[in-house]
Amino acid sequence: MVRPALIRLNATLARRPVPRSLLQKQAKRLNNITDDDPTTKNLIITSLRDVWSLFQPNSINQEEDDKQYQLNYKAQLTSMVQSNELFKSVFPGKITYMTLQRKFPLLKQLELDLIEETIRQRTDNKRMPWVEWPLPLQQLDYYLNFGNFGPREFIRNDKRLYYPITGLHPHAKKCKLVDVYEGTPDNKGKLFDSFTIAILASALMVSVIAISKDNDENDDDSRTH
């Protein structure tokens, strides 16, 4: 019974991500170690103590701390977008291809997330088409969405591409259906339209000419006989 329980415990720990607070404790503990301390003994004891704390009721707070961290990070990005931090500090001035090629490998994760968040908020705003975005933002959006080459090889381009909205109206205006049997509104209520009348008149004239010629030939034949 002990062995299956240990197997289930190892599987649970393997699936569960390491809490951020535990990583912070470990980093702090490693930074505080000096050459005079019995490093191996203290490291094992403190590590076991931290692992044991995962099974205490307070371990539920670790997940809450991680969720709170994500909310704070999201709020920080939103605040930076609203203050136009992207074009004040990250990409101030004119953006050229050489600027993008030089700066993108040096960007931090926060700056990359700031670019994606700025573009996402612009994309969600259906009232402003892509062609009306500021030119630097159009350049960044195009640079991120099309192609993985050069300095962009480390950027995962697995998000769904979208086509920029170039028209002023997202939906085409529905036209009124026309009854082909009635024709144009001017001919509504008439038996025949002008084109049909012209064809019928031409056919009638051709028929009259053909009949008259046929009668003339018959008269000539009767006279010869």
C-alpha atoms as a PDB file:
ATOM      1  CA  MET A   1       0.000   0.000   0.000  1.00  0.00           C
ATOM      2  CA  VAL A   2       2.909   2.364   0.668  1.00  0.00           C
ATOM      3  CA  ARG A   3       4.451   2.005  -2.804  1.00  0.00           C
ATOM      4  CA  PRO A   4       1.258   2.896  -4.779  1.00  0.00           C
ATOM      5  CA  ALA A   5       0.751   5.878  -2.472  1.00  0.00           C
ATOM      6  CA  LEU A   6       4.288   7.119  -3.192  1.00  0.00           C
ATOM      7  CA  ILE A   7       3.724   6.657  -6.933  1.00  0.00           C
ATOM      8  CA  ARG A   8       0.521   8.718  -6.781  1.00  0.00           C
ATOM      9  CA  LEU A   9       2.307  11.364  -4.707  1.00  0.00           C
ATOM     10  CA  ASN A  10       5.162  11.633  -7.236  1.00  0.00           C
ATOM     11  CA  ALA A  11       2.691  11.885 -10.116  1.00  0.00           C
ATOM     12  CA  THR A  12       0.785  14.646  -8.320  1.00  0.00           C
ATOM     13  CA  LEU A  13       3.954  16.616  -7.615  1.00  0.00           C
ATOM     14  CA  ALA A  14       5.097  16.200 -11.232  1.00  0.00           C
ATOM     15  CA  ARG A  15       1.857  17.657 -12.592  1.00  0.00           C
ATOM     16  CA  ARG A  16       1.658  20.488 -10.102  1.00  0.00           C
ATOM     17  CA  PRO A  17       3.704  23.628 -10.944  1.00  0.00           C
ATOM     18  CA  VAL A  18       6.171  24.865  -8.374  1.00  0.00           C
ATOM     19  CA  PRO A  19       4.668  27.825  -6.466  1.00  0.00           C
ATOM     20  CA  ARG A  20       6.346  31.162  -7.007  1.00  0.00           C
ATOM     21  CA  SER A  21       6.751  31.760  -3.280  1.00  0.00           C
ATOM     22  CA  LEU A  22       8.712  28.504  -2.937  1.00  0.00           C
ATOM     23  CA  LEU A  23      11.057  29.576  -5.720  1.00  0.00           C
ATOM     24  CA  GLN A  24      11.525  32.933  -4.036  1.00  0.00           C
ATOM     25  CA  LYS A  25      12.398  31.231  -0.751  1.00  0.00           C
ATOM     26  CA  GLN A  26      14.900  29.014  -2.520  1.00  0.00           C
ATOM     27  CA  ALA A  27      16.554  31.954  -4.288  1.00  0.00           C
ATOM     28  CA  LYS A  28      16.744  33.898  -1.040  1.00  0.00           C
ATOM     29  CA  ARG A  29      18.191  30.902   0.791  1.00  0.00           C
ATOM     30  CA  LEU A  30      20.880  30.348  -1.849  1.00  0.00           C
ATOM     31  CA  ASN A  31      21.864  34.010  -1.775  1.00  0.00           C
ATOM     32  CA  ASN A  32      22.217  34.017   2.009  1.00  0.00           C
ATOM     33  CA  ILE A  33      24.590  31.005   2.173  1.00  0.00           C
ATOM     34  CA  THR A  34      28.165  31.867   3.180  1.00  0.00           C
ATOM     35  CA  ASP A  35      31.343  29.820   3.173  1.00  0.00           C
ATOM     36  CA  ASP A  36      31.262  29.483   6.974  1.00  0.00           C
ATOM     37  CA  ASP A  37      27.849  27.774   7.038  1.00  0.00           C
ATOM     38  CA  PRO A  38      27.438  24.007   6.782  1.00  0.00           C
ATOM     39  CA  THR A  39      25.891  24.484   3.349  1.00  0.00           C
ATOM     40  CA  THR A  40      24.905  20.893   2.591  1.00  0.00           C
ATOM     41  CA  LYS A  41      23.179  20.253   5.908  1.00  0.00           C
ATOM     42  CA  ASN A  42      21.348  23.592   6.030  1.00  0.00           C
ATOM     43  CA  LEU A  43      20.305  23.323   2.397  1.00  0.00           C
ATOM     44  CA  ILE A  44      18.802  19.855   2.873  1.00  0.00           C
ATOM     45  CA  ILE A  45      16.967  20.827   6.059  1.00  0.00           C
ATOM     46  CA  THR A  46      15.499  24.035   4.677  1.00  0.00           C
ATOM     47  CA  SER A  47      14.538  22.329   1.398  1.00  0.00           C
ATOM     48  CA  LEU A  48      12.706  19.546   3.239  1.00  0.00           C
ATOM     49  CA  ARG A  49      10.981  22.159   5.401  1.00  0.00           C
ATOM     50  CA  ASP A  50       9.773  24.029   2.314  1.00  0.00           C
ATOM     51  CA  VAL A  51       8.545  20.834   0.645  1.00  0.00           C
ATOM     52  CA  TRP A  52       6.710  19.846   3.818  1.00  0.00           C
ATOM     53  CA  SER A  53       5.000  23.234   3.842  1.00  0.00           C
ATOM     54  CA  LEU A  54       3.309  22.308   0.565  1.00  0.00           C
ATOM     55  CA  PHE A  55       1.196  19.713   2.391  1.00  0.00           C
ATOM     56  CA  GLN A  56       0.053  22.136   5.077  1.00  0.00           C
ATOM     57  CA  PRO A  57      -3.333  23.928   4.859  1.00  0.00           C
ATOM     58  CA  ASN A  58      -1.512  27.180   4.139  1.00  0.00           C
ATOM     59  CA  SER A  59      -0.269  25.753   0.820  1.00  0.00           C
ATOM     60  CA  ILE A  60      -3.580  26.791  -0.743  1.00  0.00           C
ATOM     61  CA  ASN A  61      -2.430  30.377  -0.367  1.00  0.00           C
ATOM     62  CA  GLN A  62       0.428  29.693  -2.799  1.00  0.00           C
ATOM     63  CA  GLU A  63      -1.982  29.350  -5.724  1.00  0.00           C
ATOM     64  CA  GLU A  64      -3.815  32.461  -4.596  1.00  0.00           C
ATOM     65  CA  ASP A  65      -0.508  34.327  -4.520  1.00  0.00           C
ATOM     66  CA  ASP A  66       0.231  33.208  -8.078  1.00  0.00           C
ATOM     67  CA  LYS A  67      -3.207  34.347  -9.255  1.00  0.00           C
ATOM     68  CA  GLN A  68      -2.742  37.673  -7.520  1.00  0.00           C
ATOM     69  CA  TYR A  69       0.654  38.063  -9.176  1.00  0.00           C
ATOM     70  CA  GLN A  70      -0.896  37.479 -12.604  1.00  0.00           C
ATOM     71  CA  LEU A  71      -3.639  40.026 -11.892  1.00  0.00           C
ATOM     72  CA  ASN A  72      -1.078  42.596 -10.773  1.00  0.00           C
ATOM     73  CA  TYR A  73       1.027  41.915 -13.873  1.00  0.00           C
ATOM     74  CA  LYS A  74      -2.035  42.376 -16.093  1.00  0.00           C
ATOM     75  CA  ALA A  75      -2.914  45.628 -14.323  1.00  0.00           C
ATOM     76  CA  GLN A  76       0.662  46.847 -14.787  1.00  0.00           C
ATOM     77  CA  LEU A  77       0.494  46.152 -18.533  1.00  0.00           C
ATOM     78  CA  THR A  78      -2.853  47.947 -18.817  1.00  0.00           C
ATOM     79  CA  SER A  79      -1.471  50.966 -16.984  1.00  0.00           C
ATOM     80  CA  MET A  80       1.580  51.058 -19.265  1.00  0.00           C
ATOM     81  CA  VAL A  81      -0.630  50.868 -22.356  1.00  0.00           C
ATOM     82  CA  GLN A  82      -2.813  53.732 -21.141  1.00  0.00           C
ATOM     83  CA  SER A  83       0.244  55.901 -20.442  1.00  0.00           C
ATOM     84  CA  ASN A  84       1.666  55.141 -23.919  1.00  0.00           C
ATOM     85  CA  GLU A  85       4.798  53.697 -22.338  1.00  0.00           C
ATOM     86  CA  LEU A  86       5.551  51.679 -25.479  1.00  0.00           C
ATOM     87  CA  PHE A  87       6.434  54.724 -27.573  1.00  0.00           C
ATOM     88  CA  LYS A  88       7.845  56.778 -24.709  1.00  0.00           C
ATOM     89  CA  SER A  89      10.582  54.417 -23.536  1.00  0.00           C
ATOM     90  CA  VAL A  90      10.670  51.211 -25.618  1.00  0.00           C
ATOM     91  CA  PHE A  91      10.400  52.655 -29.151  1.00  0.00           C
ATOM     92  CA  PRO A  92      10.750  56.436 -28.949  1.00  0.00           C
ATOM     93  CA  GLY A  93      10.973  58.329 -32.226  1.00  0.00           C
ATOM     94  CA  LYS A  94      10.837  56.932 -35.748  1.00  0.00           C
ATOM     95  CA  ILE A  95      10.843  53.150 -36.172  1.00  0.00           C
ATOM     96  CA  THR A  96      12.834  51.692 -39.059  1.00  0.00           C
ATOM     97  CA  TYR A  97      13.536  48.123 -40.090  1.00  0.00           C
ATOM     98  CA  MET A  98      17.081  48.401 -38.744  1.00  0.00           C
ATOM     99  CA  THR A  99      15.709  49.644 -35.429  1.00  0.00           C
ATOM    100  CA  LEU A 100      13.419  46.621 -35.125  1.00  0.00           C
ATOM    101  CA  GLN A 101      16.184  44.250 -36.147  1.00  0.00           C
ATOM    102  CA  ARG A 102      18.570  45.716 -33.577  1.00  0.00           C
ATOM    103  CA  LYS A 103      16.235  46.180 -30.599  1.00  0.00           C
ATOM    104  CA  PHE A 104      14.022  43.081 -30.707  1.00  0.00           C
ATOM    105  CA  PRO A 105      16.683  40.625 -29.477  1.00  0.00           C
ATOM    106  CA  LEU A 106      17.358  42.975 -26.537  1.00  0.00           C
ATOM    107  CA  LEU A 107      13.744  43.409 -25.415  1.00  0.00           C
ATOM    108  CA  LYS A 108      12.735  42.085 -22.001  1.00  0.00           C
ATOM    109  CA  GLN A 109       9.698  39.874 -21.467  1.00  0.00           C
ATOM    110  CA  LEU A 110       7.746  42.780 -19.980  1.00  0.00           C
ATOM    111  CA  GLU A 111       8.418  44.889 -23.074  1.00  0.00           C
ATOM    112  CA  LEU A 112       7.370  42.067 -25.416  1.00  0.00           C
ATOM    113  CA  ASP A 113       4.174  41.572 -23.422  1.00  0.00           C
ATOM    114  CA  LEU A 114       3.588  45.333 -23.570  1.00  0.00           C
ATOM    115  CA  ILE A 115       3.760  45.259 -27.383  1.00  0.00           C
ATOM    116  CA  GLU A 116       1.319  42.338 -27.606  1.00  0.00           C
ATOM    117  CA  GLU A 117      -1.075  43.922 -25.090  1.00  0.00           C
ATOM    118  CA  THR A 118      -1.078  47.244 -26.972  1.00  0.00           C
ATOM    119  CA  ILE A 119      -1.839  45.480 -30.257  1.00  0.00           C
ATOM    120  CA  ARG A 120      -4.499  43.291 -28.614  1.00  0.00           C
ATOM    121  CA  GLN A 121      -6.366  46.283 -27.200  1.00  0.00           C
ATOM    122  CA  ARG A 122      -6.254  48.010 -30.582  1.00  0.00           C
ATOM    123  CA  THR A 123      -7.501  44.854 -32.292  1.00  0.00           C
ATOM    124  CA  ASP A 124     -10.395  44.463 -29.848  1.00  0.00           C
ATOM    125  CA  ASN A 125     -11.445  48.055 -30.569  1.00  0.00           C
ATOM    126  CA  LYS A 126     -13.669  47.421 -33.600  1.00  0.00           C
ATOM    127  CA  ARG A 127     -14.411  51.122 -34.023  1.00  0.00           C
ATOM    128  CA  MET A 128     -10.910  51.943 -35.276  1.00  0.00           C
ATOM    129  CA  PRO A 129      -9.799  50.124 -38.470  1.00  0.00           C
ATOM    130  CA  TRP A 130      -6.215  48.954 -38.827  1.00  0.00           C
ATOM    131  CA  VAL A 131      -5.420  51.657 -41.398  1.00  0.00           C
ATOM    132  CA  GLU A 132      -6.194  54.342 -38.784  1.00  0.00           C
ATOM    133  CA  TRP A 133      -3.701  53.001 -36.224  1.00  0.00           C
ATOM    134  CA  PRO A 134      -0.563  55.061 -35.556  1.00  0.00           C
ATOM    135  CA  LEU A 135       2.138  54.201 -38.085  1.00  0.00           C
ATOM    136  CA  PRO A 136       4.662  52.874 -35.485  1.00  0.00           C
ATOM    137  CA  LEU A 137       2.031  50.479 -34.132  1.00  0.00           C
ATOM    138  CA  GLN A 138       1.227  49.267 -37.654  1.00  0.00           C
ATOM    139  CA  GLN A 139       4.926  48.569 -38.176  1.00  0.00           C
ATOM    140  CA  LEU A 140       5.174  46.556 -34.949  1.00  0.00           C
ATOM    141  CA  ASP A 141       2.008  44.606 -35.720  1.00  0.00           C
ATOM    142  CA  TYR A 142       3.184  43.733 -39.229  1.00  0.00           C
ATOM    143  CA  TYR A 143       6.650  42.829 -37.928  1.00  0.00           C
ATOM    144  CA  LEU A 144       5.241  40.406 -35.358  1.00  0.00           C
ATOM    145  CA  ASN A 145       2.610  38.728 -37.537  1.00  0.00           C
ATOM    146  CA  PHE A 146       4.336  37.997 -40.827  1.00  0.00           C
ATOM    147  CA  GLY A 147       7.265  35.606 -41.038  1.00  0.00           C
ATOM    148  CA  ASN A 148       9.764  34.035 -38.631  1.00  0.00           C
ATOM    149  CA  PHE A 149      13.214  35.047 -39.779  1.00  0.00           C
ATOM    150  CA  GLY A 150      16.222  36.991 -38.552  1.00  0.00           C
ATOM    151  CA  PRO A 151      15.766  38.398 -35.043  1.00  0.00           C
ATOM    152  CA  ARG A 152      12.246  36.940 -34.864  1.00  0.00           C
ATOM    153  CA  GLU A 153      13.328  33.313 -34.753  1.00  0.00           C
ATOM    154  CA  PHE A 154      13.008  33.212 -30.965  1.00  0.00           C
ATOM    155  CA  ILE A 155       9.436  34.574 -31.069  1.00  0.00           C
ATOM    156  CA  ARG A 156       6.761  31.885 -31.287  1.00  0.00           C
ATOM    157  CA  ASN A 157       4.466  32.893 -34.099  1.00  0.00           C
ATOM    158  CA  ASP A 158       1.736  30.377 -33.305  1.00  0.00           C
ATOM    159  CA  LYS A 159      -1.092  32.829 -32.810  1.00  0.00           C
ATOM    160  CA  ARG A 160      -3.830  33.081 -35.379  1.00  0.00           C
ATOM    161  CA  LEU A 161      -3.165  35.654 -38.065  1.00  0.00           C
ATOM    162  CA  TYR A 162      -5.868  38.116 -38.939  1.00  0.00           C
ATOM    163  CA  TYR A 163      -6.379  40.375 -41.902  1.00  0.00           C
ATOM    164  CA  PRO A 164      -6.495  44.121 -41.194  1.00  0.00           C
ATOM    165  CA  ILE A 165      -9.866  45.775 -41.753  1.00  0.00           C
ATOM    166  CA  THR A 166      -9.365  48.246 -44.596  1.00  0.00           C
ATOM    167  CA  GLY A 167     -12.976  49.297 -45.168  1.00  0.00           C
ATOM    168  CA  LEU A 168     -15.021  51.793 -43.212  1.00  0.00           C
ATOM    169  CA  HIS A 169     -17.933  49.358 -42.826  1.00  0.00           C
ATOM    170  CA  PRO A 170     -17.303  45.834 -41.511  1.00  0.00           C
ATOM    171  CA  HIS A 171     -20.447  44.525 -43.249  1.00  0.00           C
ATOM    172  CA  ALA A 172     -21.640  45.113 -46.803  1.00  0.00           C
ATOM    173  CA  LYS A 173     -24.917  46.975 -47.194  1.00  0.00           C
ATOM    174  CA  LYS A 174     -27.769  44.689 -48.192  1.00  0.00           C
ATOM    175  CA  CYS A 175     -29.288  45.729 -51.510  1.00  0.00           C
ATOM    176  CA  LYS A 176     -32.981  45.536 -52.291  1.00  0.00           C
ATOM    177  CA  LEU A 177     -33.953  42.462 -54.267  1.00  0.00           C
ATOM    178  CA  VAL A 178     -35.261  43.076 -57.798  1.00  0.00           C
ATOM    179  CA  ASP A 179     -37.985  40.933 -59.337  1.00  0.00           C
ATOM    180  CA  VAL A 180     -36.617  39.877 -62.727  1.00  0.00           C
ATOM    181  CA  TYR A 181     -40.146  39.325 -64.039  1.00  0.00           C
ATOM    182  CA  GLU A 182     -41.093  42.930 -63.421  1.00  0.00           C
ATOM    183  CA  GLY A 183     -37.833  44.419 -64.745  1.00  0.00           C
ATOM    184  CA  THR A 184     -37.012  48.008 -63.886  1.00  0.00           C
ATOM    185  CA  PRO A 185     -39.423  50.165 -61.860  1.00  0.00           C
ATOM    186  CA  ASP A 186     -40.276  52.184 -65.016  1.00  0.00           C
ATOM    187  CA  ASN A 187     -41.626  49.100 -66.755  1.00  0.00           C
ATOM    188  CA  LYS A 188     -43.632  47.943 -63.759  1.00  0.00           C
ATOM    189  CA  GLY A 189     -47.274  47.392 -64.766  1.00  0.00           C
ATOM    190  CA  LYS A 190     -46.569  47.265 -68.522  1.00  0.00           C
ATOM    191  CA  LEU A 191     -47.190  44.147 -70.572  1.00  0.00           C
ATOM    192  CA  PHE A 192     -43.886  44.407 -72.478  1.00  0.00           C
ATOM    193  CA  ASP A 193     -40.812  46.518 -71.975  1.00  0.00           C
ATOM    194  CA  SER A 194     -39.262  48.694 -74.705  1.00  0.00           C
ATOM    195  CA  PHE A 195     -36.644  46.147 -75.707  1.00  0.00           C
ATOM    196  CA  THR A 196     -39.243  43.379 -76.106  1.00  0.00           C
ATOM    197  CA  ILE A 197     -41.492  45.655 -78.173  1.00  0.00           C
ATOM    198  CA  ALA A 198     -38.584  46.502 -80.511  1.00  0.00           C
ATOM    199  CA  ILE A 199     -37.807  42.807 -81.032  1.00  0.00           C
ATOM    200  CA  LEU A 200     -41.454  41.971 -81.733  1.00  0.00           C
ATOM    201  CA  ALA A 201     -41.750  44.874 -84.211  1.00  0.00           C
ATOM    202  CA  SER A 202     -38.616  43.752 -86.045  1.00  0.00           C
ATOM    203  CA  ALA A 203     -39.903  40.180 -86.239  1.00  0.00           C
ATOM    204  CA  LEU A 204     -43.251  41.419 -87.552  1.00  0.00           C
ATOM    205  CA  MET A 205     -41.580  43.513 -90.274  1.00  0.00           C
ATOM    206  CA  VAL A 206     -39.404  40.577 -91.366  1.00  0.00           C
ATOM    207  CA  SER A 207     -42.470  38.324 -91.515  1.00  0.00           C
ATOM    208  CA  VAL A 208     -44.437  40.839 -93.619  1.00  0.00           C
ATOM    209  CA  ILE A 209     -41.544  41.254 -96.067  1.00  0.00           C
ATOM    210  CA  ALA A 210     -41.103  37.483 -96.381  1.00  0.00           C
ATOM    211  CA  ILE A 211     -44.837  36.926 -96.977  1.00  0.00           C
ATOM    212  CA  SER A 212     -44.992  39.696 -99.594  1.00  0.00           C
ATOM    213  CA  LYS A 213     -42.011  38.262-101.460  1.00  0.00           C
ATOM    214  CA  ASP A 214     -43.575  34.810-101.362  1.00  0.00           C
ATOM    215  CA  ASN A 215     -46.836  36.180-102.799  1.00  0.00           C
ATOM    216  CA  ASP A 216     -44.953  37.983-105.582  1.00  0.00           C
ATOM    217  CA  GLU A 217     -43.183  34.760-106.555  1.00  0.00           C
ATOM    218  CA  ASN A 218     -46.491  32.883-106.617  1.00  0.00           C
ATOM    219  CA  ASP A 219     -48.027  35.555-108.869  1.00  0.00           C
ATOM    220  CA  ASP A 220     -45.084  35.323-111.270  1.00  0.00           C
ATOM    221  CA  ASP A 221     -45.421  31.540-111.455  1.00  0.00           C
ATOM    222  CA  SER A 222     -49.140  31.744-112.182  1.00  0.00           C
ATOM    223  CA  ARG A 223     -48.582  34.208-114.986  1.00  0.00           C
ATOM    224  CA  THR A 224     -45.936  32.060-116.674  1.00  0.00           C
ATOM    225  CA  HIS A 225     -48.258  29.076-116.660  1.00  0.00           C
END
